[in-house]
Every structure is written in C-alpha cells, then in structure tokens.
Amino acid sequence: DRLLREAPAAEDAMSAAAKWINGLRKEGRPVFLAGPAVFDGMFVHWYFMRFLGKSPFNASGAGIDLRSYWMGRNGCEWSATRKGTIVHELGIEGLKHTHHAGEDAEELATVFEAILKSRETPEESP
C-alpha cells in the first residue's frame, strides 16, 4: 500500500536508476551482475526497455551470472553454486541479505570481488 501511495512513476524510477548506474562507471559500459542472472537480468532489462527504451547495460543486457562464473571457475556442478556455498568456501563473514536492492547489490559485489581476488596468484619469491 505504501508503494502505491509513495513510489515514483516507473519511468522516473528507471531514469534515476540509469543515471545512477552510468554515474558509477569509470570506463567502458556497465555490466549487470546477478546470481542467477536469468531472472534478475531479464527483469531489470525488461523494465529499462519498457520504460526508457534503452538499457545502461546495452541492448544485449550485458551481464555476468555469479553462479555460472563460479561453476566455470571451479569446474563444479550447478548444485554447488549457491551463494551460501560460495560465501562459505571463500570464508566471507558478516554478509546480510536484506532484500533491499541497493544492499543486495553491494552484497553480491562483495562476493564477486572475493571470487576475483581468490583467483589471483601470489607473486613467486625469487
């Protein structure tokens, strides 16, 4: 009921979201990160296309699926790609999943950053 009374029009909300996304990038084009991207990516892409006619993630909906990335990186089965499993394997603590879009995006970015850092190999000593 509160959203029906107070939420901005979808066009205004998506315009503000696109402006925010484009303001974050330092180079290139933004890439959508989700886990799984199949649902979230399509949902967000549809909203941008429906209400703005374009997406900051390009017409292709440029994105990375966290679970597929983990599966390819580790050569594991899909069942071993749940975010909780990834967080446990990487030893990440203190993350909360609040279902607030901004906070959940920050949580996912933290997990992806940890995955990328875990790929780095320490420099060899002479």
mmCIF file with all atom_site columns, C-alpha atoms in Angstrom:
data_model
loop_
_atom_site.group_PDB
_atom_site.id
_atom_site.type_symbol
_atom_site.label_atom_id
_atom_site.label_alt_id
_atom_site.label_comp_id
_atom_site.label_asym_id
_atom_site.label_entity_id
_atom_site.label_seq_id
_atom_site.pdbx_PDB_ins_code
_atom_site.Cartn_x
_atom_site.Cartn_y
_atom_site.Cartn_z
_atom_site.occupancy
_atom_site.B_iso_or_equiv
_atom_site.pdbx_formal_charge
_atom_site.auth_seq_id
_atom_site.auth_comp_id
_atom_site.auth_asym_id
_atom_site.auth_atom_id
_atom_site.pdbx_PDB_model_num
ATOM 1   C CA . ASP A 1 1   ? 0.000  0.000   0.000   1.00 0.00 ? 1   ASP A CA 1
ATOM 2   C CA . ARG A 1 2   ? 2.837  2.365   0.837   1.00 0.00 ? 2   ARG A CA 1
ATOM 3   C CA . LEU A 1 3   ? 4.477  1.857   -2.554  1.00 0.00 ? 3   LEU A CA 1
ATOM 4   C CA . LEU A 1 4   ? 1.205  2.513   -4.320  1.00 0.00 ? 4   LEU A CA 1
ATOM 5   C CA . ARG A 1 5   ? 0.938  5.826   -2.466  1.00 0.00 ? 5   ARG A CA 1
ATOM 6   C CA . GLU A 1 6   ? 4.581  6.966   -2.442  1.00 0.00 ? 6   GLU A CA 1
ATOM 7   C CA . ALA A 1 7   ? 6.604  5.273   -5.176  1.00 0.00 ? 7   ALA A CA 1
ATOM 8   C CA . PRO A 1 8   ? 7.701  7.362   -8.162  1.00 0.00 ? 8   PRO A CA 1
ATOM 9   C CA . ALA A 1 9   ? 6.356  6.562   -11.594 1.00 0.00 ? 9   ALA A CA 1
ATOM 10  C CA . ALA A 1 10  ? 8.212  3.657   -13.244 1.00 0.00 ? 10  ALA A CA 1
ATOM 11  C CA . GLU A 1 11  ? 9.643  5.999   -15.909 1.00 0.00 ? 11  GLU A CA 1
ATOM 12  C CA . ASP A 1 12  ? 11.082 8.278   -13.230 1.00 0.00 ? 12  ASP A CA 1
ATOM 13  C CA . ALA A 1 13  ? 12.469 5.390   -11.183 1.00 0.00 ? 13  ALA A CA 1
ATOM 14  C CA . MET A 1 14  ? 14.152 3.758   -14.184 1.00 0.00 ? 14  MET A CA 1
ATOM 15  C CA . SER A 1 15  ? 15.536 7.089   -15.383 1.00 0.00 ? 15  SER A CA 1
ATOM 16  C CA . ALA A 1 16  ? 17.043 7.697   -11.928 1.00 0.00 ? 16  ALA A CA 1
ATOM 17  C CA . ALA A 1 17  ? 18.435 4.136   -11.894 1.00 0.00 ? 17  ALA A CA 1
ATOM 18  C CA . ALA A 1 18  ? 20.064 4.578   -15.326 1.00 0.00 ? 18  ALA A CA 1
ATOM 19  C CA . LYS A 1 19  ? 21.571 7.900   -14.262 1.00 0.00 ? 19  LYS A CA 1
ATOM 20  C CA . TRP A 1 20  ? 22.975 6.287   -11.093 1.00 0.00 ? 20  TRP A CA 1
ATOM 21  C CA . ILE A 1 21  ? 24.383 3.277   -12.998 1.00 0.00 ? 21  ILE A CA 1
ATOM 22  C CA . ASN A 1 22  ? 26.009 5.439   -15.660 1.00 0.00 ? 22  ASN A CA 1
ATOM 23  C CA . GLY A 1 23  ? 27.460 7.670   -12.947 1.00 0.00 ? 23  GLY A CA 1
ATOM 24  C CA . LEU A 1 24  ? 29.258 4.697   -11.383 1.00 0.00 ? 24  LEU A CA 1
ATOM 25  C CA . ARG A 1 25  ? 31.281 3.652   -14.387 1.00 0.00 ? 25  ARG A CA 1
ATOM 26  C CA . LYS A 1 26  ? 34.823 4.801   -14.801 1.00 0.00 ? 26  LYS A CA 1
ATOM 27  C CA . GLU A 1 27  ? 35.373 3.294   -18.266 1.00 0.00 ? 27  GLU A CA 1
ATOM 28  C CA . GLY A 1 28  ? 33.548 1.180   -20.797 1.00 0.00 ? 28  GLY A CA 1
ATOM 29  C CA . ARG A 1 29  ? 29.966 0.171   -20.324 1.00 0.00 ? 29  ARG A CA 1
ATOM 30  C CA . PRO A 1 30  ? 28.333 -1.127  -17.151 1.00 0.00 ? 30  PRO A CA 1
ATOM 31  C CA . VAL A 1 31  ? 27.866 -4.853  -16.700 1.00 0.00 ? 31  VAL A CA 1
ATOM 32  C CA . PHE A 1 32  ? 24.953 -6.323  -14.763 1.00 0.00 ? 32  PHE A CA 1
ATOM 33  C CA . LEU A 1 33  ? 25.955 -8.840  -12.068 1.00 0.00 ? 33  LEU A CA 1
ATOM 34  C CA . ALA A 1 34  ? 23.331 -11.177 -10.638 1.00 0.00 ? 34  ALA A CA 1
ATOM 35  C CA . GLY A 1 35  ? 23.002 -14.616 -9.184  1.00 0.00 ? 35  GLY A CA 1
ATOM 36  C CA . PRO A 1 36  ? 21.220 -16.004 -11.025 1.00 0.00 ? 36  PRO A CA 1
ATOM 37  C CA . ALA A 1 37  ? 21.191 -13.531 -13.900 1.00 0.00 ? 37  ALA A CA 1
ATOM 38  C CA . VAL A 1 38  ? 18.499 -15.436 -15.796 1.00 0.00 ? 38  VAL A CA 1
ATOM 39  C CA . PHE A 1 39  ? 15.731 -13.984 -13.644 1.00 0.00 ? 39  PHE A CA 1
ATOM 40  C CA . ASP A 1 40  ? 17.150 -10.710 -12.341 1.00 0.00 ? 40  ASP A CA 1
ATOM 41  C CA . GLY A 1 41  ? 18.812 -9.737  -15.597 1.00 0.00 ? 41  GLY A CA 1
ATOM 42  C CA . MET A 1 42  ? 15.691 -10.273 -17.677 1.00 0.00 ? 42  MET A CA 1
ATOM 43  C CA . PHE A 1 43  ? 13.524 -8.469  -15.138 1.00 0.00 ? 43  PHE A CA 1
ATOM 44  C CA . VAL A 1 44  ? 15.783 -5.390  -14.984 1.00 0.00 ? 44  VAL A CA 1
ATOM 45  C CA . HIS A 1 45  ? 16.363 -5.379  -18.744 1.00 0.00 ? 45  HIS A CA 1
ATOM 46  C CA . TRP A 1 46  ? 12.611 -5.517  -19.411 1.00 0.00 ? 46  TRP A CA 1
ATOM 47  C CA . TYR A 1 47  ? 11.992 -2.574  -17.077 1.00 0.00 ? 47  TYR A CA 1
ATOM 48  C CA . PHE A 1 48  ? 14.670 -0.428  -18.720 1.00 0.00 ? 48  PHE A CA 1
ATOM 49  C CA . MET A 1 49  ? 13.447 -1.260  -22.223 1.00 0.00 ? 49  MET A CA 1
ATOM 50  C CA . ARG A 1 50  ? 9.759  -0.861  -21.339 1.00 0.00 ? 50  ARG A CA 1
ATOM 51  C CA . PHE A 1 51  ? 10.059 2.467   -19.534 1.00 0.00 ? 51  PHE A CA 1
ATOM 52  C CA . LEU A 1 52  ? 13.155 4.075   -21.115 1.00 0.00 ? 52  LEU A CA 1
ATOM 53  C CA . GLY A 1 53  ? 13.506 2.314   -24.462 1.00 0.00 ? 53  GLY A CA 1
ATOM 54  C CA . LYS A 1 54  ? 17.157 1.584   -23.706 1.00 0.00 ? 54  LYS A CA 1
ATOM 55  C CA . SER A 1 55  ? 19.279 -0.011  -21.012 1.00 0.00 ? 55  SER A CA 1
ATOM 56  C CA . PRO A 1 56  ? 22.538 1.174   -19.456 1.00 0.00 ? 56  PRO A CA 1
ATOM 57  C CA . PHE A 1 57  ? 23.626 -2.453  -19.872 1.00 0.00 ? 57  PHE A CA 1
ATOM 58  C CA . ASN A 1 58  ? 23.229 -2.222  -23.673 1.00 0.00 ? 58  ASN A CA 1
ATOM 59  C CA . ALA A 1 59  ? 20.668 -3.925  -25.871 1.00 0.00 ? 59  ALA A CA 1
ATOM 60  C CA . SER A 1 60  ? 22.317 -7.257  -25.091 1.00 0.00 ? 60  SER A CA 1
ATOM 61  C CA . GLY A 1 61  ? 21.707 -6.798  -21.366 1.00 0.00 ? 61  GLY A CA 1
ATOM 62  C CA . ALA A 1 62  ? 25.453 -7.273  -20.766 1.00 0.00 ? 62  ALA A CA 1
ATOM 63  C CA . GLY A 1 63  ? 25.788 -9.270  -17.609 1.00 0.00 ? 63  GLY A CA 1
ATOM 64  C CA . ILE A 1 64  ? 27.610 -11.812 -15.523 1.00 0.00 ? 64  ILE A CA 1
ATOM 65  C CA . ASP A 1 65  ? 25.867 -14.662 -13.813 1.00 0.00 ? 65  ASP A CA 1
ATOM 66  C CA . LEU A 1 66  ? 27.648 -15.230 -10.492 1.00 0.00 ? 66  LEU A CA 1
ATOM 67  C CA . ARG A 1 67  ? 26.664 -18.889 -10.297 1.00 0.00 ? 67  ARG A CA 1
ATOM 68  C CA . SER A 1 68  ? 27.763 -19.709 -13.854 1.00 0.00 ? 68  SER A CA 1
ATOM 69  C CA . TYR A 1 69  ? 31.031 -17.868 -13.287 1.00 0.00 ? 69  TYR A CA 1
ATOM 70  C CA . TRP A 1 70  ? 31.702 -19.915 -10.130 1.00 0.00 ? 70  TRP A CA 1
ATOM 71  C CA . MET A 1 71  ? 30.781 -23.142 -11.913 1.00 0.00 ? 71  MET A CA 1
ATOM 72  C CA . GLY A 1 72  ? 33.164 -22.424 -14.784 1.00 0.00 ? 72  GLY A CA 1
ATOM 73  C CA . ARG A 1 73  ? 35.944 -21.258 -12.482 1.00 0.00 ? 73  ARG A CA 1
ATOM 74  C CA . ASN A 1 74  ? 35.744 -24.291 -10.216 1.00 0.00 ? 74  ASN A CA 1
ATOM 75  C CA . GLY A 1 75  ? 34.528 -26.935 -12.645 1.00 0.00 ? 75  GLY A CA 1
ATOM 76  C CA . CYS A 1 76  ? 31.748 -27.847 -10.218 1.00 0.00 ? 76  CYS A CA 1
ATOM 77  C CA . GLU A 1 77  ? 28.131 -28.885 -10.609 1.00 0.00 ? 77  GLU A CA 1
ATOM 78  C CA . TRP A 1 78  ? 25.332 -26.287 -10.616 1.00 0.00 ? 78  TRP A CA 1
ATOM 79  C CA . SER A 1 79  ? 24.168 -27.537 -7.219  1.00 0.00 ? 79  SER A CA 1
ATOM 80  C CA . ALA A 1 80  ? 27.474 -26.322 -5.734  1.00 0.00 ? 80  ALA A CA 1
ATOM 81  C CA . THR A 1 81  ? 26.977 -22.738 -6.933  1.00 0.00 ? 81  THR A CA 1
ATOM 82  C CA . ARG A 1 82  ? 24.519 -21.409 -4.365  1.00 0.00 ? 82  ARG A CA 1
ATOM 83  C CA . LYS A 1 83  ? 25.629 -18.057 -2.988  1.00 0.00 ? 83  LYS A CA 1
ATOM 84  C CA . GLY A 1 84  ? 25.750 -19.509 0.529   1.00 0.00 ? 84  GLY A CA 1
ATOM 85  C CA . THR A 1 85  ? 28.117 -22.230 -0.655  1.00 0.00 ? 85  THR A CA 1
ATOM 86  C CA . ILE A 1 86  ? 30.337 -19.698 -2.427  1.00 0.00 ? 86  ILE A CA 1
ATOM 87  C CA . VAL A 1 87  ? 30.417 -17.432 0.641   1.00 0.00 ? 87  VAL A CA 1
ATOM 88  C CA . HIS A 1 88  ? 31.321 -20.388 2.866   1.00 0.00 ? 88  HIS A CA 1
ATOM 89  C CA . GLU A 1 89  ? 34.078 -21.628 0.545   1.00 0.00 ? 89  GLU A CA 1
ATOM 90  C CA . LEU A 1 90  ? 35.613 -18.161 0.344   1.00 0.00 ? 90  LEU A CA 1
ATOM 91  C CA . GLY A 1 91  ? 35.385 -17.635 4.113   1.00 0.00 ? 91  GLY A CA 1
ATOM 92  C CA . ILE A 1 92  ? 33.318 -14.463 3.822   1.00 0.00 ? 92  ILE A CA 1
ATOM 93  C CA . GLU A 1 93  ? 31.552 -13.487 7.031   1.00 0.00 ? 93  GLU A CA 1
ATOM 94  C CA . GLY A 1 94  ? 29.071 -10.838 8.077   1.00 0.00 ? 94  GLY A CA 1
ATOM 95  C CA . LEU A 1 95  ? 27.070 -10.528 4.871   1.00 0.00 ? 95  LEU A CA 1
ATOM 96  C CA . LYS A 1 96  ? 23.360 -9.871  5.233   1.00 0.00 ? 96  LYS A CA 1
ATOM 97  C CA . HIS A 1 97  ? 20.755 -10.445 2.553   1.00 0.00 ? 97  HIS A CA 1
ATOM 98  C CA . THR A 1 98  ? 18.132 -7.800  3.293   1.00 0.00 ? 98  THR A CA 1
ATOM 99  C CA . HIS A 1 99  ? 16.117 -7.853  0.054   1.00 0.00 ? 99  HIS A CA 1
ATOM 100 C CA . HIS A 1 100 ? 16.833 -4.116  -0.269  1.00 0.00 ? 100 HIS A CA 1
ATOM 101 C CA . ALA A 1 101 ? 18.007 -3.665  -3.851  1.00 0.00 ? 101 ALA A CA 1
ATOM 102 C CA . GLY A 1 102 ? 20.996 -1.454  -3.062  1.00 0.00 ? 102 GLY A CA 1
ATOM 103 C CA . GLU A 1 103 ? 22.150 -3.543  -0.114  1.00 0.00 ? 103 GLU A CA 1
ATOM 104 C CA . ASP A 1 104 ? 21.729 -6.804  -2.001  1.00 0.00 ? 104 ASP A CA 1
ATOM 105 C CA . ALA A 1 105 ? 23.714 -5.363  -4.930  1.00 0.00 ? 105 ALA A CA 1
ATOM 106 C CA . GLU A 1 106 ? 26.505 -4.427  -2.526  1.00 0.00 ? 106 GLU A CA 1
ATOM 107 C CA . GLU A 1 107 ? 26.414 -7.941  -1.053  1.00 0.00 ? 107 GLU A CA 1
ATOM 108 C CA . LEU A 1 108 ? 26.689 -9.529  -4.493  1.00 0.00 ? 108 LEU A CA 1
ATOM 109 C CA . ALA A 1 109 ? 29.523 -7.180  -5.481  1.00 0.00 ? 109 ALA A CA 1
ATOM 110 C CA . THR A 1 110 ? 31.385 -8.161  -2.295  1.00 0.00 ? 110 THR A CA 1
ATOM 111 C CA . VAL A 1 111 ? 31.040 -11.850 -3.161  1.00 0.00 ? 111 VAL A CA 1
ATOM 112 C CA . PHE A 1 112 ? 32.155 -11.301 -6.768  1.00 0.00 ? 112 PHE A CA 1
ATOM 113 C CA . GLU A 1 113 ? 35.123 -9.213  -5.652  1.00 0.00 ? 113 GLU A CA 1
ATOM 114 C CA . ALA A 1 114 ? 36.157 -12.026 -3.300  1.00 0.00 ? 114 ALA A CA 1
ATOM 115 C CA . ILE A 1 115 ? 35.868 -14.538 -6.150  1.00 0.00 ? 115 ILE A CA 1
ATOM 116 C CA . LEU A 1 116 ? 38.085 -12.381 -8.362  1.00 0.00 ? 116 LEU A CA 1
ATOM 117 C CA . LYS A 1 117 ? 40.639 -11.917 -5.578  1.00 0.00 ? 117 LYS A CA 1
ATOM 118 C CA . SER A 1 118 ? 40.687 -15.667 -4.905  1.00 0.00 ? 118 SER A CA 1
ATOM 119 C CA . ARG A 1 119 ? 41.821 -16.202 -8.496  1.00 0.00 ? 119 ARG A CA 1
ATOM 120 C CA . GLU A 1 120 ? 44.888 -14.058 -8.038  1.00 0.00 ? 120 GLU A CA 1
ATOM 121 C CA . THR A 1 121 ? 48.079 -15.987 -7.545  1.00 0.00 ? 121 THR A CA 1
ATOM 122 C CA . PRO A 1 122 ? 50.712 -14.575 -5.231  1.00 0.00 ? 122 PRO A CA 1
ATOM 123 C CA . GLU A 1 123 ? 53.888 -13.457 -6.917  1.00 0.00 ? 123 GLU A CA 1
ATOM 124 C CA . GLU A 1 124 ? 56.610 -16.048 -6.783  1.00 0.00 ? 124 GLU A CA 1
ATOM 125 C CA . SER A 1 125 ? 59.539 -15.341 -4.493  1.00 0.00 ? 125 SER A CA 1
ATOM 126 C CA . PRO A 1 126 ? 62.980 -15.256 -6.144  1.00 0.00 ? 126 PRO A CA 1
#
